[in-house]
Coordinates of C-alpha atoms in Angstrom, one line a residue:
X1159 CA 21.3 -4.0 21.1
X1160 CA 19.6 -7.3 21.2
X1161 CA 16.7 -8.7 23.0
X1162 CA 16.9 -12.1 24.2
X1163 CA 14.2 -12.7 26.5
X1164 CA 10.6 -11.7 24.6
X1165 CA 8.3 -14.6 25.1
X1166 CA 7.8 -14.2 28.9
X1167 CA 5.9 -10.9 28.2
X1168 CA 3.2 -13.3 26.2
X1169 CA 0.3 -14.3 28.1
X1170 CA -3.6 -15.2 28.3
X1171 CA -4.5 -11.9 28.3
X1172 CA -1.7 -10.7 25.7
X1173 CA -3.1 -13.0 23.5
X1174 CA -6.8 -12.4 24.0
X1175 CA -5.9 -9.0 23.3
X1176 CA -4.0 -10.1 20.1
X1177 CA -7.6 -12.0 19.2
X1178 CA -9.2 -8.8 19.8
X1179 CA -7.5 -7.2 16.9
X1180 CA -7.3 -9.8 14.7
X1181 CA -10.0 -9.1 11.7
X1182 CA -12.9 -11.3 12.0
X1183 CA -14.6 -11.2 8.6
X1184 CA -12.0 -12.9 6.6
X1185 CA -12.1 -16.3 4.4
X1186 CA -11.5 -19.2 6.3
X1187 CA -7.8 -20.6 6.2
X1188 CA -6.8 -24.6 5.3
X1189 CA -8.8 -25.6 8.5
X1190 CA -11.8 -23.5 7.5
X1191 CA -12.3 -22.2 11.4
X1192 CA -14.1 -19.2 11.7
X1193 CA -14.2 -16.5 14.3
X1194 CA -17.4 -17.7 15.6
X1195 CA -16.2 -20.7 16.1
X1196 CA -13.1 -20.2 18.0
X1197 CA -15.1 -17.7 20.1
X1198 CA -17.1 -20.4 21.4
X1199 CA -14.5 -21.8 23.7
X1200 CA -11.6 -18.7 23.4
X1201 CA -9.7 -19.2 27.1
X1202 CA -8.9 -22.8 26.1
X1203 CA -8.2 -22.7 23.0
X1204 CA -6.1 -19.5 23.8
X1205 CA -4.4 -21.4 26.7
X1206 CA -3.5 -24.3 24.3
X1207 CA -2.3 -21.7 21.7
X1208 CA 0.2 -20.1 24.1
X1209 CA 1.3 -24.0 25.4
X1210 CA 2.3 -24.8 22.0
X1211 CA 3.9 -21.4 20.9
X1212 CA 6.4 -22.1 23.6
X1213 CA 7.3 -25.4 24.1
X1214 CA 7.8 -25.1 20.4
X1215 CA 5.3 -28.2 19.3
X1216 CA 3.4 -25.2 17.7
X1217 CA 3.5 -26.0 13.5
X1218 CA 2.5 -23.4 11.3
X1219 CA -0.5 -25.0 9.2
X1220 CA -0.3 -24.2 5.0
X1221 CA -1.2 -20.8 4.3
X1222 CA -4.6 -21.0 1.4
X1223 CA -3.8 -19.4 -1.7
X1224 CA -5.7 -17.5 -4.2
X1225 CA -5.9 -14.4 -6.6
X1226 CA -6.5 -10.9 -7.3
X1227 CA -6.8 -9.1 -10.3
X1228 CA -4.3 -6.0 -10.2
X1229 CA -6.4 -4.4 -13.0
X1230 CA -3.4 -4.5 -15.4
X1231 CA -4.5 -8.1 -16.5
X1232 CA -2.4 -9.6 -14.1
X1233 CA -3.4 -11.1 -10.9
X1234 CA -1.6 -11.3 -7.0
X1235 CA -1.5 -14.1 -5.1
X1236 CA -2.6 -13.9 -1.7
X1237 CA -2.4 -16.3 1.0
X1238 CA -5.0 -17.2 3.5
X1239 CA -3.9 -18.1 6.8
X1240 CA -5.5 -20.2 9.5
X1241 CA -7.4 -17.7 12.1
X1242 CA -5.5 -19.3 15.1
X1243 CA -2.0 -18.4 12.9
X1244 CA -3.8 -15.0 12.9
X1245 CA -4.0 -14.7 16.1
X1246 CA -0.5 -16.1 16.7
X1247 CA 1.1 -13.6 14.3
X1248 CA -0.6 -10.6 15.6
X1249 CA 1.0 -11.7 19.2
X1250 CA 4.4 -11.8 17.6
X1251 CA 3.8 -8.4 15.9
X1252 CA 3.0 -6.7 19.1
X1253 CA 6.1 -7.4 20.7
X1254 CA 7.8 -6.6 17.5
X1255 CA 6.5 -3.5 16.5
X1256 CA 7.8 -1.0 19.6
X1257 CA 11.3 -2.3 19.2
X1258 CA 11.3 -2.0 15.0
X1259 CA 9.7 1.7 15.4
X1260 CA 13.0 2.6 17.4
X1261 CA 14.8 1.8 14.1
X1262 CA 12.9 2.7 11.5
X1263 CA 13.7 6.1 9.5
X1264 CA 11.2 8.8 9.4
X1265 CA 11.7 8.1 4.8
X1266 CA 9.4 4.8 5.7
X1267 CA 5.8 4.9 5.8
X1268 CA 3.8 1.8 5.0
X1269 CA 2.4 -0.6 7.3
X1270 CA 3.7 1.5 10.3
X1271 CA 1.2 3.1 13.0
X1272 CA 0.4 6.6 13.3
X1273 CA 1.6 6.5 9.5
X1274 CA 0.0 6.6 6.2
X1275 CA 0.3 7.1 2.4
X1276 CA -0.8 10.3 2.6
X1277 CA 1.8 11.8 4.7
X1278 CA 3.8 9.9 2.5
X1279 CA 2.5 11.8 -0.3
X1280 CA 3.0 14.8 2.0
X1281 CA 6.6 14.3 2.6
X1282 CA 7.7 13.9 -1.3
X1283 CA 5.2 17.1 -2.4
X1284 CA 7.5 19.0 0.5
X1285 CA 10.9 17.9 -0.2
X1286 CA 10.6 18.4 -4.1
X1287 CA 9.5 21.7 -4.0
X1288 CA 12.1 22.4 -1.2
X1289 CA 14.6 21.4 -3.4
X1290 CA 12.6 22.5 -6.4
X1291 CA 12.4 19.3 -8.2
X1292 CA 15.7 18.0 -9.4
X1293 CA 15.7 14.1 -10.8
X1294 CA 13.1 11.7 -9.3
X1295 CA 14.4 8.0 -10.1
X1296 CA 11.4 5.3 -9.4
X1297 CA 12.2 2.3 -7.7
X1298 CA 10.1 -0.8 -8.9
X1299 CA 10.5 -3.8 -7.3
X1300 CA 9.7 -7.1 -8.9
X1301 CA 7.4 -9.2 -6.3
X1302 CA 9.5 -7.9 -3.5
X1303 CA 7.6 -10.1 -0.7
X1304 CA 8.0 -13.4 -2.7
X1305 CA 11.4 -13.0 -2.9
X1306 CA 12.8 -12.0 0.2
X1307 CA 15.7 -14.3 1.0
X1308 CA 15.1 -16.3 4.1
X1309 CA 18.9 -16.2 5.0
X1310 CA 19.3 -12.3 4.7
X1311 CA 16.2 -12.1 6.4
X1312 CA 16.9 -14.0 9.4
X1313 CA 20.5 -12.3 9.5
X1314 CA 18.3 -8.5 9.4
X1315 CA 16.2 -10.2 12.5
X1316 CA 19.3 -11.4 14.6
X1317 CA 20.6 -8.2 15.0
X1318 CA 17.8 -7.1 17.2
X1319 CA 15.8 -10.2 18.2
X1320 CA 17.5 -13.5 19.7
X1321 CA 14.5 -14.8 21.9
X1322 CA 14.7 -18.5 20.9
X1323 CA 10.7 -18.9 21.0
X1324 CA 9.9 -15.4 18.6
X1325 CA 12.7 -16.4 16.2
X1326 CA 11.3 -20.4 16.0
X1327 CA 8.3 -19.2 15.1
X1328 CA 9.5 -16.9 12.8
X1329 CA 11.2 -19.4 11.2
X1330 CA 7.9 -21.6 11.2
X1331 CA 6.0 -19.0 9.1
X1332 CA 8.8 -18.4 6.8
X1333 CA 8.7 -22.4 6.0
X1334 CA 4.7 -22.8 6.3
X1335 CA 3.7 -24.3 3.1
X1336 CA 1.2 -22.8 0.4
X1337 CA -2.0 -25.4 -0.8
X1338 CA -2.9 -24.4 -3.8
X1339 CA -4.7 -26.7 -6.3
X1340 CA -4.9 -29.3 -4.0
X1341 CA -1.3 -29.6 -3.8
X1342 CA 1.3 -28.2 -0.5
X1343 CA 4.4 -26.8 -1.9
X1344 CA 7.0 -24.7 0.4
X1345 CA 8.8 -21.8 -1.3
X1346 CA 12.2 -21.4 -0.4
X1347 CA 11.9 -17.3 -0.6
X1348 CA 9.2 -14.7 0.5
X1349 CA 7.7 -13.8 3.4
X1350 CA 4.6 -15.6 4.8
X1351 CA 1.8 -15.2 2.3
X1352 CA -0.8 -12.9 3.5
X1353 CA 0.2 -12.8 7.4
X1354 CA 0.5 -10.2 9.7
X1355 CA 3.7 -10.2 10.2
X1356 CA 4.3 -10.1 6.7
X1357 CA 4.3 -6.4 6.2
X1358 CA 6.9 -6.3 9.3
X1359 CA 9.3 -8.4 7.4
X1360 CA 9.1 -6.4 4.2
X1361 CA 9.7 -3.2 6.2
X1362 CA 12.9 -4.8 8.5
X1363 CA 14.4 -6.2 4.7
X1364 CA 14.0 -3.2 2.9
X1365 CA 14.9 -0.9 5.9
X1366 CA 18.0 -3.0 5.6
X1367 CA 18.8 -3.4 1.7
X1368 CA 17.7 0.4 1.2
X1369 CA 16.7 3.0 3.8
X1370 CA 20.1 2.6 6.1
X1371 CA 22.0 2.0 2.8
X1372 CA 20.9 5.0 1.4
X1373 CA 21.0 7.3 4.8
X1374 CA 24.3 6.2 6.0
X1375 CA 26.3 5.1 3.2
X1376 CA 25.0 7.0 -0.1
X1377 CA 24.0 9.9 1.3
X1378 CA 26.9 11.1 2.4
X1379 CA 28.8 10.6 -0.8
X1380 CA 26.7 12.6 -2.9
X1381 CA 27.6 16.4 -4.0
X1382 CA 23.9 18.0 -3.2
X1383 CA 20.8 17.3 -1.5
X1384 CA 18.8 14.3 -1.7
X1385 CA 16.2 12.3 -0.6
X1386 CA 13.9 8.5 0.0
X1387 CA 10.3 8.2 0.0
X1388 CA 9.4 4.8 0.8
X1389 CA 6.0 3.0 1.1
X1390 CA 6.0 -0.4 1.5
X1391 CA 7.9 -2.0 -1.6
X1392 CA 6.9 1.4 -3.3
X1393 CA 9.5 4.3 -3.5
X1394 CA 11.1 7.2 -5.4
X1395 CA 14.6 8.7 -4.9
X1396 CA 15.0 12.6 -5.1
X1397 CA 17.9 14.4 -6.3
X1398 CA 18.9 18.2 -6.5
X1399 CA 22.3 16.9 -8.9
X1400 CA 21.7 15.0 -12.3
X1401 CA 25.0 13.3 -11.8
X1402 CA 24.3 11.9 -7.6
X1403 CA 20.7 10.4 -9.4
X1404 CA 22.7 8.5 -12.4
X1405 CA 25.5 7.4 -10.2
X1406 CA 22.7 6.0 -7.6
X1407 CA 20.8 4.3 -10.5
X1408 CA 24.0 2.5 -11.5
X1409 CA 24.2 1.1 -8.2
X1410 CA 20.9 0.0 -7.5
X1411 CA 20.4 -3.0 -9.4
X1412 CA 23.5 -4.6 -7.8
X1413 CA 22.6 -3.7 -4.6
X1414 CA 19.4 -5.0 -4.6
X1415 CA 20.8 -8.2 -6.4
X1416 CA 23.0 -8.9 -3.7
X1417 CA 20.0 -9.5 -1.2
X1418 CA 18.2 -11.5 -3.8
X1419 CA 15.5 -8.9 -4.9
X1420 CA 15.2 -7.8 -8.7
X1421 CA 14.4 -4.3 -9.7
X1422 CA 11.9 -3.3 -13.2
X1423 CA 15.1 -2.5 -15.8
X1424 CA 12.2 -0.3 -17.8
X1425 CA 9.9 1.2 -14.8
X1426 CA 13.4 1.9 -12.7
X1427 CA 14.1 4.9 -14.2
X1428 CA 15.1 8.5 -13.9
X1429 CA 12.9 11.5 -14.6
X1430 CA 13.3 14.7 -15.4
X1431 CA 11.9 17.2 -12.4
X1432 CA 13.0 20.5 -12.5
X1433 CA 11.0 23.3 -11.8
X1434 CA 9.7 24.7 -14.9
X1435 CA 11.4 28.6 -14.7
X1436 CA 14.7 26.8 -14.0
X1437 CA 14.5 24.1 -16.5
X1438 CA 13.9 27.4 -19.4
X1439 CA 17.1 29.1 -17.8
X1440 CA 18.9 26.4 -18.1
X1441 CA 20.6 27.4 -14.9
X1442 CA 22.9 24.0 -15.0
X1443 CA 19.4 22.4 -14.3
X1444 CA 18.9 19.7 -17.7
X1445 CA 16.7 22.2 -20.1
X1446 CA 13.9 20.6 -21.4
X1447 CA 10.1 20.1 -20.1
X1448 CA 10.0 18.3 -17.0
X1449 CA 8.6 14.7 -17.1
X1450 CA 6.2 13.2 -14.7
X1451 CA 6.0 10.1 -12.5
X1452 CA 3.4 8.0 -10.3
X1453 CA 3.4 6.9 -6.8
X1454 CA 1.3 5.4 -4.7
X1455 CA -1.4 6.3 -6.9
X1456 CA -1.2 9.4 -8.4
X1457 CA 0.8 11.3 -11.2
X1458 CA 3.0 14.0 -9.9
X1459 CA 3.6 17.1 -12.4
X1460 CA 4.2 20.4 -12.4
X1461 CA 1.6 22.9 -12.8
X1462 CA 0.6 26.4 -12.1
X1463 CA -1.2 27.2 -8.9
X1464 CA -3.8 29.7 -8.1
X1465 CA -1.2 33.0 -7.8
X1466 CA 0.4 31.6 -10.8
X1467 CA 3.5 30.2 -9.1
X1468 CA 4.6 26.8 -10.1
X1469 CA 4.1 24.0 -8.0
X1470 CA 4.1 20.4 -7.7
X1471 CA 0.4 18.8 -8.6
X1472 CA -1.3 15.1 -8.3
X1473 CA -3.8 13.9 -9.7
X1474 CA -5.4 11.1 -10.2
X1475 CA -2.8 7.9 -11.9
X1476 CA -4.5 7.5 -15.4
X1477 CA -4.6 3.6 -14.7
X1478 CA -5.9 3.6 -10.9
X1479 CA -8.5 5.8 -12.6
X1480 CA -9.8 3.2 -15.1
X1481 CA -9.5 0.9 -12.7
X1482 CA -11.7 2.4 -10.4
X1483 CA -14.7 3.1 -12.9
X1484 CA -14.2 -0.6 -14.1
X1485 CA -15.2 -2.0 -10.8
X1486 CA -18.2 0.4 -10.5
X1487 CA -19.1 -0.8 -14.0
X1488 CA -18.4 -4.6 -12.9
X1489 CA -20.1 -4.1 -9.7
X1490 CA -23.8 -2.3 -11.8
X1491 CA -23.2 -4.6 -14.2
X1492 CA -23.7 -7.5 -11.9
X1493 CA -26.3 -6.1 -9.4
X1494 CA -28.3 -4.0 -12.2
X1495 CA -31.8 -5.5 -10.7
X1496 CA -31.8 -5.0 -6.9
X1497 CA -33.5 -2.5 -5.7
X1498 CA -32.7 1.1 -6.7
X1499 CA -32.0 2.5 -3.2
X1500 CA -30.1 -0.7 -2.5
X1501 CA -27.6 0.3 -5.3
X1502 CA -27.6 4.2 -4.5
X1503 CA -26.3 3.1 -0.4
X1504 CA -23.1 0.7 -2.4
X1505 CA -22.6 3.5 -5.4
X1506 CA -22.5 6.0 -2.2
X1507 CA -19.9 3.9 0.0
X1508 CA -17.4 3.6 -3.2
X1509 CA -17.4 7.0 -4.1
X1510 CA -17.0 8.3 -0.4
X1511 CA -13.9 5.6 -0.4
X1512 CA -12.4 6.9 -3.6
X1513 CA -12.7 10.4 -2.2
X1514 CA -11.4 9.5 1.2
X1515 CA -7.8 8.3 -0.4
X1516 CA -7.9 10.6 -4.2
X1517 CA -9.3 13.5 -2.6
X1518 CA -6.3 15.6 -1.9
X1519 CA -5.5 19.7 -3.0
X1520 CA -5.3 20.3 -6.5
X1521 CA -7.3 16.8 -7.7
X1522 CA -10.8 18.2 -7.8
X1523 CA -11.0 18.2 -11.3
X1524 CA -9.9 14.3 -11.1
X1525 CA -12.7 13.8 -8.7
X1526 CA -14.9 15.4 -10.7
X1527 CA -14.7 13.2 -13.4
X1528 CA -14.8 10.2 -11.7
X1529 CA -18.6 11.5 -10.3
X1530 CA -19.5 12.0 -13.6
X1531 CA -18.7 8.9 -15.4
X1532 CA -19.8 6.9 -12.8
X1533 CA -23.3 8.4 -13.0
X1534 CA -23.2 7.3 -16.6
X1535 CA -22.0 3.9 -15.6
X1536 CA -24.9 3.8 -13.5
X1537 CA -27.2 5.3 -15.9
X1538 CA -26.6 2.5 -18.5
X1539 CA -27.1 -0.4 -16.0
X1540 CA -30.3 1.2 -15.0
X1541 CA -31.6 1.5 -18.4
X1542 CA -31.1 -2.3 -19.1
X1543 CA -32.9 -3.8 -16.2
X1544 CA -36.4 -5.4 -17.4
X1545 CA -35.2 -5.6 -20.9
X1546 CA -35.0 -2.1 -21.9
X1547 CA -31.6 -0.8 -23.4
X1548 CA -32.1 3.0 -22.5
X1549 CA -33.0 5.4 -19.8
X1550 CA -33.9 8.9 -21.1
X1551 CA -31.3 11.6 -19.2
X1552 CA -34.7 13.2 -17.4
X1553 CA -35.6 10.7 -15.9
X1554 CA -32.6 9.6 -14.9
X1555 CA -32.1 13.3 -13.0
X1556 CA -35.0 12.9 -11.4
X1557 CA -34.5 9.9 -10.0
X1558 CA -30.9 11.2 -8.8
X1559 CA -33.1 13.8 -7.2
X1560 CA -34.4 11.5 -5.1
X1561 CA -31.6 9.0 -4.7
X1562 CA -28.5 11.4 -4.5
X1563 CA -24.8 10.2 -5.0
X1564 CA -22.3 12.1 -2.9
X1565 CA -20.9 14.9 -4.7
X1566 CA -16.6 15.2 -5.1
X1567 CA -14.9 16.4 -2.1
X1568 CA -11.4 16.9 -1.0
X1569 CA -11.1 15.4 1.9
X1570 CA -7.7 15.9 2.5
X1571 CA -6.7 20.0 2.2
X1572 CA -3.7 22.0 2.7
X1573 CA -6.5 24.7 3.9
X1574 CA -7.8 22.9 6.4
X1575 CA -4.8 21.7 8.4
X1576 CA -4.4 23.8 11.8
X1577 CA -1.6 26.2 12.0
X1578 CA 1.6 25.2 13.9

């Protein structure tokens, strides 16, 4: 079913409550309006917001772009849109959002509420060892939300939403131009370049193009149990059958060609994951040592656990690891000469971040290493302010004495979670 009548349900207050939870710390768009600024008179500019969202004289300004480094030496471009388009987008998302949750498969995790990469993560550590590994094929996507095709997309969004004033402005976004370099140039693909809305339209294409492709049409076809992980424009297939995971990698280039989106011919690939008893049997399971594979972060393997027993293990991805120490080194580097305690409150906030998202069961060890190198990191830095090009290791202990970083933790444990 389709709903044809959304816009009424947006008012003042809908979108002063959109305004609410639109982030107010970001870079300026094309206009260069700040939060403050809009603040200053919100009713009326919120009252001519909602006069031009539905009489339809609304335009969608050029979204700002710039870039990222990935930390592979490549860079992302992001697009900064105008606060008002913020606010207008966030609007949009809340009406969207209830109705796109009734659709969405429990296999999809990113940018949803009450969701998260973790339970991700959770979901693929269960369902391999349920199935007790079996082939992993890993999807990768080639800039998935700059090429989403407008037409497909639109088509995806019609058979749901068919309020006139939701789909215009929609359409608006999808059309917004980019500035870049001076210049305005309007991509023909994509979704809108760092909106809100654009994780929504990621999620309703690839829900589309995979998720219901795979539940209702591939699924059933296969000879043994199977399974999607998805996160975003990140996902691995699961298979108990060798043959259902080659037959499904045959298939998935075309199908993803056919909606306009290009998948990694080296990084889309299939990998070995049996369990490693089986896989020495050779119980009609492959033979051979089981391979590994990275998502969302972390290296998946299998190792032994505490009892002995095999199990699937994650640590730390080798490159998100580098990665991380590179921007502590970047970041001491840069702010070698403020003040000690000054330095020891930002060390303290990254490592407590990297903990809060790597610090899952059987990663200590990951952890671990990350404290320790980036006390060296800081170490060095330390011993070059004023000249110097050394700080001797005691008296670099005592002063971690007296400004402490936070030790490792795992933040997120099997052995804390509450029996059911």
């Amino acid at each position: 079913m389709s709903f044809t009548s959304l816009a009424y349900l947006m008012d003042i207050d809908w979108l002063r409550e959109a305004f609410l939870r639109t982030r107010k710390d970001g870079a300026p768009g094309v206009d260069g309006q700040t939060a403050a600024d809009y603040a200053r008179d919100l009713d009326a500019n919120l009252a001519s917001l909602l006069e031009r969202a539905k009489s339809g004289t609304y335009r969608a300004p050029p979204v700002r772009r710039t870039y990222i480094p990935k930390g592979n030496g490549e860079t992302r471009p992001i697009g900064i849109p105008t606060l008002e388009d913020k606010v207008l987008q966030r609007a949009v998302l809340m009406q969207l959002e209830p109705i796109y949750e009734q659709d969405f498969l429990d296999c999809s995790y990113g940018f949803r509420p009450k969701r998260s990469a973790h339970e991700a993560l959770e979901s693929l550590w269960q369902q391999t060892m349920d199935q007790q590994g079996g082939w992993i094929v890993e999807l990768d996507i080639r800039k998935c939300f700059d090429h989403l095709d407008h037409s497909h997309l639109r088509s995806f969004l019609q058979q749901r939403v068919c309020d006139g004033v939701i789909r215009r402005l929609i359409g608006k976004w999808l059309n917004a131009g980019v500035l870049e370099d001076g210049n305005v140039h309007y991509p023909e693909e994509g979704s809108p370049q760092g909106g809100v809305v654009s994780p929504l339209m990621a999620n309703i294409y690839l829900h589309e193009v995979l998720d219901k492709w795979f539940e209702q049409e591939v699924r059933p076809r296969l000879t043994d149990r199977s399974f999607v992980i998805r996160f975003a424009d990140d996902a691995v297939l699961g298979f108990a059958c060798q043959r259902d995971a080659e037959r499904v990698l045959d298939v998935l280039p075309k199908r993803f060609a056919k909606y306009g989106l290009e998948l990694h011919p080296e990084k889309t690939r299939i990998v070995p994951f049996q369990r490693p008893r089986l896989a020495k049997a050779g119980q009609g399971r492959g033979g051979g040592r089981p391979g590994t594979f990275d998502f969302l972060g972390f290296t998946h393997f299998w190792g032994r656990s505490r009892k002995g027993h095999w199990v699937v293990t994650r640590k730390t991805a080798s490159d998100r690891f580098s990665r991380g120490l590179h921007r502590i080194a970047d970041w001491c580097r840069h702010h070698r000469h403020d003040p000690v305690k000054e330095q020891q409150r930002v060390l303290s906030q990254k490592l407590r971040g990297h903990y809060a998202y790597y610090g899952i069961t059987g990663n200590a060890a990951r952890l671990a290493a990350f404290a320790f190198w980036a006390q060296r990191i800081w170490r060095k830095w330390l011993g070059r302010r004023g000249g110097r090009h050394y700080l001797p290791w005691h008296r670099f202990y005592r002063l971690l004495e007296r400004y402490p970083l936070p030790r490792p933790v795992v933040v997120h444990s099997v052995y804390q979670r509450p029996h059911k």
